[in-house]
Structure formats: C-alpha cells, structure tokens
Amino acid sequence: MLAIKIMNNNIVSSTDETGHEIIVMGKGIGWQLKPGSVIDPTKVDKIFRMDTATSSAKLKKLFLEVNVESISISSQVVDYAYQQISKKFNKNLIISLTDHIDFAIERFEKNIPLRNDLTFWIKKMFPEEFDVGQYAINLIKEELHLEMPIDEAAHIAMHIINAEMDGNMVHTNEITSLISTSLQIIHVKTGKAIDETSFAYERFLRHLLALAQRIIVKKMNVDQNVELNQAIQRQFSKEYKIATAIQQFIQKDFQFEVNDDEVTFLTIHIHRLLNDD
C-alpha cells in the first residue's frame, strides 16, 4: 500500500487493490512517512473501507477531530458487533459510533451525565445490541480507566440498532419517541408506577415495537372487529381512554391513522400492565 495523505502519526489515507480509498490506522504508522511512500504493513492495526467518497470524506474529517483512543475503541466495538450479531450494519456505523464515544468520554470527564430513560427497555428488547453496549463500556474502563454508567451501554446499543436499520436515525428516534411517550401517557393518566420487571411490561413493549415498525412502513392492519372493540371499550373504559390518548399522540406526531382494532389491543395491554400482580 502506498500512502496518499498523511493525516497524522497514526492515520494514513491509501487505496486498495481496486483503487478505492481506504483509511489505514496503526500506532506511529504516519511518523516520518511521505505521500507516495510504502506503508509498513507491520504497523497496520486496522483498515477502514467506506461505501462512497462522501462517507470516506466524513470518516477522514472525523478521525482528524477525535482522539485516537476513541477510534480504536469504536473499531473494536464494531468488530465485536459483527461477531455477536448476525445482521448487516450500515457502514457508516464506525462514523456515528466514533463520534458518539468520543463525545461520551468528554462528557464523562466533565461530569455531564446523559440519562437514558429507556435503558431497561433496550436491554429487554435488544439483548444482543445491549451486550455490545456493555462490551463498549467495559472496554472504555479497561483502556481508559473510566467507569461509564449503564445508561451509556444503552446509548451505544441504540447506535447498533440504528445501523441495523440502514443508518436511518429517524427511525430509531421514532421508536424511542413512541415507546417513551406512550409510557409517560400511562403514568400521567394513572399516577401508577409501572413494574418494569413484569411479563406484562415486556409484552407491552413488544407490542409498541411492532406498532412502531408498522408506522415506519406506513402499514396498518385493515381488519376491523367491531363487536370485540365495543366490548373491550365497555369492559375497560379507563384503559380505553388511555389507549385513545396514545392513539391521538401517534396521529398527531407521526401522521399515522391508528384504527379501532389497534386501540383495542393497546387497551388490553394497558389493562394487563396496570393489573399485573
């Protein structure tokens, strides 16, 4: 490999055998190296290949702005994710994750915590991704001697989930908003603390996740069971009002029409959630 641009002592731009730009990282790999010189293969720790010239430009810009430790940790986390999760990831994951981890470390060192109210939900619904988040904070502790809170594992897990959705952070935010706001509506309407360890809570989260996915693809079930809907409305009137509030929130914030069947399913889940002993 020939060096094209020496970005710093540890990062060099080059090309692969097909002529596509790659970013080569290694301790001291750029020291006293000049453009056109052969890169010492024994110093190569990691090679980054992006899909587009735009992504390569973003990666180079980011790598010049963040600490090399953040790049190394993020790279190891991405490799671990590929080993543990049998899904495809958007290649921009290394960009978003490096940026996040570098800023998370800076926040932690300045004692500025970033809470994640959905930590339990993420751990429950996405155990593999949460495991990657835990691996990341353990790696940060091991290499930088910083003990990050468990909420940070959830933040990192969200980046993994986002990469599974082809890097569309809008979708990840939609899921987060739907679940967190729905739970807030239930709490405000009832004043009751929800048992997050209950099976009813887990089933409710799974239902909301499925609903969020239908919202993303703009697909709602068209079957209507009028008799069942009316029966549930009469039997669980309090829970039905809460479900209707969630319906109105979804229609307002997501411009997505929630039909009567969906309100009935929400009502049943809310009843179980509030009466799970």
GROMACS .gro file of N, CA and C in nm, residues 18-155:
model
  414
   18THR      N    1  -0.839  -0.227  -0.576
   18THR     CA    2  -0.935  -0.185  -0.680
   18THR      C    3  -0.932  -0.034  -0.704
   19GLY      N    4  -0.848   0.037  -0.629
   19GLY     CA    5  -0.838   0.180  -0.646
   19GLY      C    6  -0.928   0.262  -0.556
   20HIS      N    7  -1.007   0.194  -0.468
   20HIS     CA    8  -1.093   0.264  -0.376
   20HIS      C    9  -1.012   0.315  -0.255
   21GLU      N   10  -1.050   0.433  -0.208
   21GLU     CA   11  -0.978   0.492  -0.095
   21GLU      C   12  -1.004   0.412   0.032
   22ILE      N   13  -0.898   0.394   0.110
   22ILE     CA   14  -0.908   0.329   0.240
   22ILE      C   15  -0.835   0.416   0.343
   23ILE      N   16  -0.875   0.400   0.468
   23ILE     CA   17  -0.807   0.470   0.578
   23ILE      C   18  -0.734   0.364   0.659
   24VAL      N   19  -0.604   0.382   0.676
   24VAL     CA   20  -0.521   0.284   0.745
   24VAL      C   21  -0.479   0.343   0.880
   25MET      N   22  -0.501   0.263   0.986
   25MET     CA   23  -0.468   0.311   1.120
   25MET      C   24  -0.366   0.218   1.186
   26GLY      N   25  -0.275   0.276   1.259
   26GLY     CA   26  -0.176   0.199   1.333
   26GLY      C   27  -0.087   0.293   1.412
   27LYS      N   28  -0.041   0.250   1.526
   27LYS     CA   29   0.041   0.336   1.612
   27LYS      C   30   0.171   0.373   1.540
   28GLY      N   31   0.190   0.505   1.519
   28GLY     CA   32   0.311   0.556   1.456
   28GLY      C   33   0.322   0.527   1.308
   29ILE      N   34   0.210   0.485   1.244
   29ILE     CA   35   0.216   0.445   1.104
   29ILE      C   36   0.248   0.563   1.010
   30GLY      N   37   0.212   0.684   1.053
   30GLY     CA   38   0.237   0.801   0.968
   30GLY      C   39   0.363   0.878   1.004
   31TRP      N   40   0.434   0.831   1.106
   31TRP     CA   41   0.553   0.903   1.153
   31TRP      C   42   0.662   0.904   1.045
   32GLN      N   43   0.702   1.024   1.003
   32GLN     CA   44   0.806   1.047   0.904
   32GLN      C   45   0.774   0.984   0.767
   33LEU      N   46   0.648   0.948   0.746
   33LEU     CA   47   0.607   0.893   0.618
   33LEU      C   48   0.571   1.007   0.523
   34LYS      N   49   0.596   0.989   0.395
   34LYS     CA   50   0.565   1.091   0.295
   34LYS      C   51   0.468   1.034   0.193
   35PRO      N   52   0.386   1.120   0.131
   35PRO     CA   53   0.295   1.073   0.025
   35PRO      C   54   0.373   1.000  -0.084
   36GLY      N   55   0.323   0.883  -0.124
   36GLY     CA   56   0.390   0.803  -0.225
   36GLY      C   57   0.479   0.695  -0.166
   37SER      N   58   0.506   0.705  -0.036
   37SER     CA   59   0.590   0.604   0.029
   37SER      C   60   0.509   0.477   0.059
   38VAL      N   61   0.580   0.366   0.072
   38VAL     CA   62   0.516   0.238   0.105
   38VAL      C   63   0.483   0.236   0.254
   39ILE      N   64   0.358   0.197   0.285
   39ILE     CA   65   0.315   0.187   0.425
   39ILE      C   66   0.369   0.057   0.484
   40ASP      N   67   0.429   0.066   0.600
   40ASP     CA   68   0.484  -0.052   0.668
   40ASP      C   69   0.369  -0.143   0.713
   41PRO      N   70   0.354  -0.261   0.654
   41PRO     CA   71   0.241  -0.349   0.687
   41PRO      C   72   0.242  -0.397   0.831
   42THR      N   73   0.359  -0.399   0.895
   42THR     CA   74   0.367  -0.446   1.034
   42THR      C   75   0.306  -0.345   1.132
   43LYS      N   76   0.286  -0.221   1.084
   43LYS     CA   77   0.228  -0.118   1.171
   43LYS      C   78   0.077  -0.103   1.152
   44VAL      N   79   0.021  -0.177   1.058
   44VAL     CA   80  -0.122  -0.165   1.028
   44VAL      C   81  -0.204  -0.241   1.131
   45ASP      N   82  -0.286  -0.167   1.205
   45ASP     CA   83  -0.377  -0.230   1.302
   45ASP      C   84  -0.518  -0.246   1.246
   46LYS      N   85  -0.561  -0.151   1.163
   46LYS     CA   86  -0.698  -0.154   1.114
   46LYS      C   87  -0.706  -0.082   0.981
   47ILE      N   88  -0.790  -0.135   0.891
   47ILE     CA   89  -0.816  -0.072   0.761
   47ILE      C   90  -0.966  -0.044   0.752
   48PHE      N   91  -1.001   0.079   0.719
   48PHE     CA   92  -1.142   0.118   0.707
   48PHE      C   93  -1.175   0.141   0.560
   49ARG      N   94  -1.281   0.074   0.513
   49ARG     CA   95  -1.329   0.092   0.376
   49ARG      C   96  -1.473   0.142   0.382
   50MET      N   97  -1.501   0.252   0.319
   50MET     CA   98  -1.636   0.307   0.316
   50MET      C   99  -1.699   0.284   0.180
   51ASP      N  100  -1.830   0.295   0.173
   51ASP     CA  101  -1.903   0.265   0.050
   51ASP      C  102  -1.893   0.375  -0.055
   52THR      N  103  -1.884   0.500  -0.009
   52THR     CA  104  -1.886   0.613  -0.101
   52THR      C  105  -1.774   0.712  -0.070
   53ALA      N  106  -1.746   0.797  -0.167
   53ALA     CA  107  -1.644   0.901  -0.147
   53ALA      C  108  -1.689   0.998  -0.038
   54THR      N  109  -1.820   1.022  -0.031
   54THR     CA  110  -1.872   1.112   0.073
   54THR      C  111  -1.849   1.055   0.211
   55SER      N  112  -1.873   0.925   0.228
   55SER     CA  113  -1.852   0.860   0.358
   55SER      C  114  -1.704   0.860   0.394
   56SER      N  115  -1.619   0.837   0.295
   56SER     CA  116  -1.474   0.840   0.320
   56SER      C  117  -1.430   0.979   0.367
   57ALA      N  118  -1.484   1.082   0.304
   57ALA     CA  119  -1.451   1.219   0.342
   57ALA      C  120  -1.496   1.249   0.485
   58LYS      N  121  -1.617   1.202   0.521
   58LYS     CA  122  -1.667   1.222   0.656
   58LYS      C  123  -1.580   1.150   0.758
   59LEU      N  124  -1.539   1.027   0.723
   59LEU     CA  125  -1.456   0.949   0.814
   59LEU      C  126  -1.321   1.016   0.836
   60LYS      N  127  -1.259   1.064   0.729
   60LYS     CA  128  -1.130   1.132   0.742
   60LYS      C  129  -1.142   1.257   0.828
   61LYS      N  130  -1.245   1.334   0.804
   61LYS     CA  131  -1.267   1.457   0.881
   61LYS      C  132  -1.286   1.425   1.029
   62LEU      N  133  -1.367   1.323   1.057
   62LEU     CA  134  -1.392   1.284   1.196
   62LEU      C  135  -1.265   1.236   1.263
   63PHE      N  136  -1.189   1.153   1.194
   63PHE     CA  137  -1.067   1.096   1.253
   63PHE      C  138  -0.963   1.204   1.287
   64LEU      N  139  -0.972   1.317   1.218
   64LEU     CA  140  -0.881   1.427   1.249
   64LEU      C  141  -0.928   1.507   1.371
   65GLU      N  142  -1.055   1.490   1.407
   65GLU     CA  143  -1.113   1.570   1.515
   65GLU      C  144  -1.120   1.497   1.649
   66VAL      N  145  -1.118   1.365   1.647
   66VAL     CA  146  -1.137   1.289   1.771
   66VAL      C  147  -1.005   1.228   1.818
   67ASN      N  148  -1.008   1.179   1.941
   67ASN     CA  149  -0.890   1.113   1.997
   67ASN      C  150  -0.870   0.976   1.934
   68VAL      N  151  -0.747   0.937   1.915
   68VAL     CA  152  -0.719   0.808   1.853
   68VAL      C  153  -0.772   0.693   1.940
   69GLU      N  154  -0.778   0.713   2.073
   69GLU     CA  155  -0.833   0.610   2.162
   69GLU      C  156  -0.980   0.583   2.131
   70SER      N  157  -1.052   0.689   2.097
   70SER     CA  158  -1.194   0.674   2.064
   70SER      C  159  -1.211   0.595   1.935
   71ILE      N  160  -1.122   0.617   1.839
   71ILE     CA  161  -1.127   0.544   1.713
   71ILE      C  162  -1.098   0.395   1.738
   72SER      N  163  -0.996   0.369   1.817
   72SER     CA  164  -0.958   0.231   1.848
   72SER      C  165  -1.070   0.156   1.919
   73ILE      N  166  -1.129   0.221   2.018
   73ILE     CA  167  -1.238   0.157   2.094
   73ILE      C  168  -1.358   0.133   2.004
   74SER      N  169  -1.395   0.231   1.926
   74SER     CA  170  -1.511   0.217   1.836
   74SER      C  171  -1.488   0.105   1.736
   75SER      N  172  -1.367   0.096   1.684
   75SER     CA  173  -1.336  -0.009   1.588
   75SER      C  174  -1.352  -0.147   1.650
   76GLN      N  175  -1.305  -0.161   1.773
   76GLN     CA  176  -1.317  -0.289   1.843
   76GLN      C  177  -1.464  -0.322   1.873
   77VAL      N  178  -1.542  -0.220   1.904
   77VAL     CA  179  -1.684  -0.240   1.932
   77VAL      C  180  -1.758  -0.285   1.805
   78VAL      N  181  -1.726  -0.222   1.693
   78VAL     CA  182  -1.788  -0.261   1.565
   78VAL      C  183  -1.752  -0.405   1.530
   79ASP      N  184  -1.625  -0.441   1.548
   79ASP     CA  185  -1.582  -0.579   1.521
   79ASP      C  186  -1.657  -0.677   1.610
   80TYR      N  187  -1.675  -0.640   1.737
   80TYR     CA  188  -1.747  -0.726   1.831
   80TYR      C  189  -1.893  -0.741   1.789
   81ALA      N  190  -1.953  -0.632   1.743
   81ALA     CA  191  -2.093  -0.636   1.697
   81ALA      C  192  -2.109  -0.732   1.580
   82TYR      N  193  -2.016  -0.728   1.486
   82TYR     CA  194  -2.022  -0.819   1.372
   82TYR      C  195  -2.008  -0.965   1.416
   83GLN      N  196  -1.928  -0.988   1.519
   83GLN     CA  197  -1.908  -1.124   1.568
   83GLN      C  198  -2.031  -1.177   1.641
   84GLN      N  199  -2.101  -1.088   1.715
   84GLN     CA  200  -2.208  -1.132   1.804
   84GLN      C  201  -2.347  -1.127   1.741
   85ILE      N  202  -2.365  -1.043   1.639
   85ILE     CA  203  -2.499  -1.022   1.582
   85ILE      C  204  -2.498  -1.059   1.434
   86SER      N  205  -2.586  -1.150   1.399
   86SER     CA  206  -2.590  -1.198   1.259
   86SER      C  207  -2.682  -1.110   1.175
   87LYS      N  208  -2.650  -0.982   1.170
   87LYS     CA  209  -2.726  -0.886   1.089
   87LYS      C  210  -2.629  -0.797   1.013
   88LYS      N  211  -2.680  -0.734   0.908
   88LYS     CA  212  -2.598  -0.641   0.832
   88LYS      C  213  -2.605  -0.503   0.896
   89PHE      N  214  -2.494  -0.433   0.896
   89PHE     CA  215  -2.488  -0.298   0.952
   89PHE      C  216  -2.453  -0.198   0.843
   90ASN      N  217  -2.511  -0.080   0.854
   90ASN     CA  218  -2.471   0.029   0.767
   90ASN      C  219  -2.324   0.062   0.794
   91LYS      N  220  -2.247   0.080   0.688
   91LYS     CA  221  -2.103   0.101   0.706
   91LYS      C  222  -2.071   0.233   0.776
   92ASN      N  223  -2.168   0.323   0.779
   92ASN     CA  224  -2.146   0.450   0.850
   92ASN      C  225  -2.147   0.433   1.002
   93LEU      N  226  -2.170   0.310   1.049
   93LEU     CA  227  -2.169   0.284   1.193
   93LEU      C  228  -2.039   0.331   1.258
   94ILE      N  229  -1.926   0.306   1.194
   94ILE     CA  230  -1.799   0.346   1.253
   94ILE      C  231  -1.792   0.498   1.271
   95ILE      N  232  -1.858   0.573   1.182
   95ILE     CA  233  -1.859   0.719   1.192
   95ILE      C  234  -1.943   0.764   1.310
   96SER      N  235  -2.067   0.717   1.314
   96SER     CA  236  -2.158   0.762   1.421
   96SER      C  237  -2.112   0.714   1.558
   97LEU      N  238  -2.059   0.591   1.563
   97LEU     CA  239  -2.018   0.536   1.692
   97LEU      C  240  -1.892   0.604   1.744
   98THR      N  241  -1.797   0.631   1.657
   98THR     CA  242  -1.674   0.700   1.699
   98THR      C  243  -1.707   0.840   1.750
   99ASP      N  244  -1.792   0.910   1.677
   99ASP     CA  245  -1.833   1.044   1.719
   99ASP      C  246  -1.902   1.040   1.855
  100HIS      N  247  -1.991   0.941   1.873
  100HIS     CA  248  -2.064   0.930   2.000
  100HIS      C  249  -1.970   0.896   2.115
  101ILE      N  250  -1.886   0.796   2.097
  101ILE     CA  251  -1.798   0.752   2.206
  101ILE      C  252  -1.700   0.862   2.245
  102ASP      N  253  -1.647   0.933   2.146
  102ASP     CA  254  -1.553   1.041   2.178
  102ASP      C  255  -1.622   1.150   2.261
  103PHE      N  256  -1.745   1.185   2.223
  103PHE     CA  257  -1.819   1.287   2.297
  103PHE      C  258  -1.864   1.235   2.433
  104ALA      N  259  -1.898   1.105   2.441
  104ALA     CA  260  -1.939   1.045   2.568
  104ALA      C  261  -1.824   1.049   2.668
  105ILE      N  262  -1.705   1.021   2.621
  105ILE     CA  263  -1.588   1.025   2.709
  105ILE      C  264  -1.564   1.168   2.757
  106GLU      N  265  -1.577   1.264   2.667
  106GLU     CA  266  -1.560   1.405   2.704
  106GLU      C  267  -1.664   1.446   2.807
  107ARG      N  268  -1.790   1.406   2.785
  107ARG     CA  269  -1.897   1.438   2.881
  107ARG      C  270  -1.868   1.377   3.016
  108PHE      N  271  -1.825   1.252   3.017
  108PHE     CA  272  -1.799   1.182   3.143
  108PHE      C  273  -1.687   1.250   3.221
  109GLU      N  274  -1.582   1.290   3.150
  109GLU     CA  275  -1.469   1.355   3.216
  109GLU      C  276  -1.506   1.492   3.271
  110LYS      N  277  -1.609   1.554   3.213
  110LYS     CA  278  -1.658   1.683   3.262
  110LYS      C  279  -1.775   1.667   3.358
  111ASN      N  280  -1.805   1.542   3.394
  111ASN     CA  281  -1.913   1.511   3.487
  111ASN      C  282  -2.048   1.563   3.438
  112ILE      N  283  -2.075   1.540   3.309
  112ILE     CA  284  -2.203   1.578   3.248
  112ILE      C  285  -2.273   1.450   3.204
  113PRO      N  286  -2.352   1.389   3.290
  113PRO     CA  287  -2.416   1.261   3.254
  113PRO      C  288  -2.526   1.279   3.150
  114LEU      N  289  -2.549   1.176   3.073
  114LEU     CA  290  -2.657   1.175   2.975
  114LEU      C  291  -2.746   1.055   3.007
  115ARG      N  292  -2.861   1.084   3.069
  115ARG     CA  293  -2.951   0.978   3.110
  115ARG      C  294  -3.017   0.911   2.990
  116ASN      N  295  -3.055   0.787   3.009
  116ASN     CA  296  -3.132   0.716   2.908
  116ASN      C  297  -3.248   0.648   2.979
  117ASP      N  298  -3.367   0.706   2.965
  117ASP     CA  299  -3.484   0.654   3.035
  117ASP      C  300  -3.532   0.522   2.978
  118LEU      N  301  -3.475   0.481   2.864
  118LEU     CA  302  -3.518   0.357   2.802
  118LEU      C  303  -3.416   0.244   2.816
  119THR      N  304  -3.326   0.259   2.912
  119THR     CA  305  -3.222   0.157   2.931
  119THR      C  306  -3.283   0.019   2.953
  120PHE      N  307  -3.382   0.011   3.042
  120PHE     CA  308  -3.443  -0.119   3.071
  120PHE      C  309  -3.511  -0.174   2.946
  121TRP      N  310  -3.581  -0.087   2.872
  121TRP     CA  311  -3.648  -0.130   2.750
  121TRP      C  312  -3.549  -0.183   2.648
  122ILE      N  313  -3.440  -0.111   2.626
  122ILE     CA  314  -3.340  -0.152   2.528
  122ILE      C  315  -3.278  -0.285   2.567
  123LYS      N  316  -3.248  -0.299   2.696
  123LYS     CA  317  -3.188  -0.424   2.745
  123LYS      C  318  -3.284  -0.541   2.723
  124LYS      N  319  -3.413  -0.516   2.743
  124LYS     CA  320  -3.514  -0.621   2.733
  124LYS      C  321  -3.542  -0.657   2.588
  125MET      N  322  -3.554  -0.557   2.504
  125MET     CA  323  -3.597  -0.578   2.366
  125MET      C  324  -3.481  -0.609   2.271
  126PHE      N  325  -3.363  -0.559   2.301
  126PHE     CA  326  -3.248  -0.577   2.212
  126PHE      C  327  -3.128  -0.629   2.293
  127PRO      N  328  -3.138  -0.751   2.346
  127PRO     CA  329  -3.031  -0.802   2.433
  127PRO      C  330  -2.894  -0.812   2.365
  128GLU      N  331  -2.892  -0.849   2.236
  128GLU     CA  332  -2.763  -0.861   2.167
  128GLU      C  333  -2.697  -0.724   2.150
  129GLU      N  334  -2.778  -0.627   2.111
  129GLU     CA  335  -2.724  -0.492   2.093
  129GLU      C  336  -2.682  -0.432   2.227
  130PHE      N  337  -2.759  -0.460   2.331
  130PHE     CA  338  -2.722  -0.410   2.464
  130PHE      C  339  -2.593  -0.475   2.512
  131ASP      N  340  -2.574  -0.601   2.477
  131ASP     CA  341  -2.448  -0.669   2.511
  131ASP      C  342  -2.329  -0.599   2.446
  132VAL      N  343  -2.348  -0.552   2.323
  132VAL     CA  344  -2.242  -0.477   2.256
  132VAL      C  345  -2.214  -0.347   2.331
  133GLY      N  346  -2.322  -0.282   2.378
  133GLY     CA  347  -2.305  -0.160   2.458
  133GLY      C  348  -2.227  -0.186   2.586
  134GLN      N  349  -2.259  -0.296   2.651
  134GLN     CA  350  -2.186  -0.331   2.774
  134GLN      C  351  -2.040  -0.363   2.743
  135TYR      N  352  -2.017  -0.430   2.632
  135TYR     CA  353  -1.879  -0.457   2.590
  135TYR      C  354  -1.803  -0.326   2.572
  136ALA      N  355  -1.871  -0.227   2.514
  136ALA     CA  356  -1.807  -0.097   2.488
  136ALA      C  357  -1.767  -0.028   2.618
  137ILE      N  358  -1.858  -0.024   2.716
  137ILE     CA  359  -1.824   0.047   2.839
  137ILE      C  360  -1.720  -0.030   2.920
  138ASN      N  361  -1.718  -0.162   2.906
  138ASN     CA  362  -1.612  -0.241   2.972
  138ASN      C  363  -1.478  -0.214   2.906
  139LEU      N  364  -1.480  -0.197   2.774
  139LEU     CA  365  -1.356  -0.167   2.700
  139LEU      C  366  -1.304  -0.029   2.738
  140ILE      N  367  -1.394   0.067   2.752
  140ILE     CA  368  -1.355   0.202   2.794
  140ILE      C  369  -1.293   0.198   2.934
  141LYS      N  370  -1.352   0.119   3.021
  141LYS     CA  371  -1.298   0.105   3.157
  141LYS      C  372  -1.159   0.042   3.154
  142GLU      N  373  -1.144  -0.060   3.071
  142GLU     CA  374  -1.017  -0.132   3.063
  142GLU      C  375  -0.906  -0.047   3.003
  143GLU      N  376  -0.939   0.029   2.898
  143GLU     CA  377  -0.834   0.102   2.826
  143GLU      C  378  -0.814   0.245   2.876
  144LEU      N  379  -0.921   0.307   2.927
  144LEU     CA  380  -0.910   0.447   2.970
  144LEU      C  381  -0.934   0.467   3.118
  145HIS      N  382  -0.967   0.358   3.189
  145HIS     CA  383  -0.991   0.363   3.333
  145HIS      C  384  -1.105   0.459   3.369
  146LEU      N  385  -1.208   0.460   3.284
  146LEU     CA  386  -1.327   0.540   3.309
  146LEU      C  387  -1.445   0.446   3.323
  147GLU      N  388  -1.516   0.454   3.434
  147GLU     CA  389  -1.628   0.365   3.459
  147GLU      C  390  -1.758   0.433   3.419
  148MET      N  391  -1.801   0.407   3.296
  148MET     CA  392  -1.921   0.470   3.241
  148MET      C  393  -2.047   0.406   3.301
  149PRO      N  394  -2.155   0.483   3.315
  149PRO     CA  395  -2.280   0.428   3.369
  149PRO      C  396  -2.347   0.334   3.270
  150ILE      N  397  -2.437   0.250   3.321
  150ILE     CA  398  -2.506   0.152   3.237
  150ILE      C  399  -2.591   0.219   3.130
  151ASP      N  400  -2.637   0.342   3.156
  151ASP     CA  401  -2.714   0.416   3.055
  151ASP      C  402  -2.633   0.434   2.927
  152GLU      N  403  -2.501   0.445   2.940
  152GLU     CA  404  -2.417   0.464   2.822
  152GLU      C  405  -2.417   0.339   2.734
  153ALA      N  406  -2.428   0.222   2.797
  153ALA     CA  407  -2.439   0.098   2.719
  153ALA      C  408  -2.565   0.101   2.633
  154ALA      N  409  -2.672   0.159   2.688
  154ALA     CA  410  -2.798   0.170   2.613
  154ALA      C  411  -2.784   0.268   2.498
  155HIS      N  412  -2.715   0.380   2.520
  155HIS     CA  413  -2.692   0.477   2.412
  155HIS      C  414  -2.616   0.412   2.296
   0.00000   0.00000   0.00000
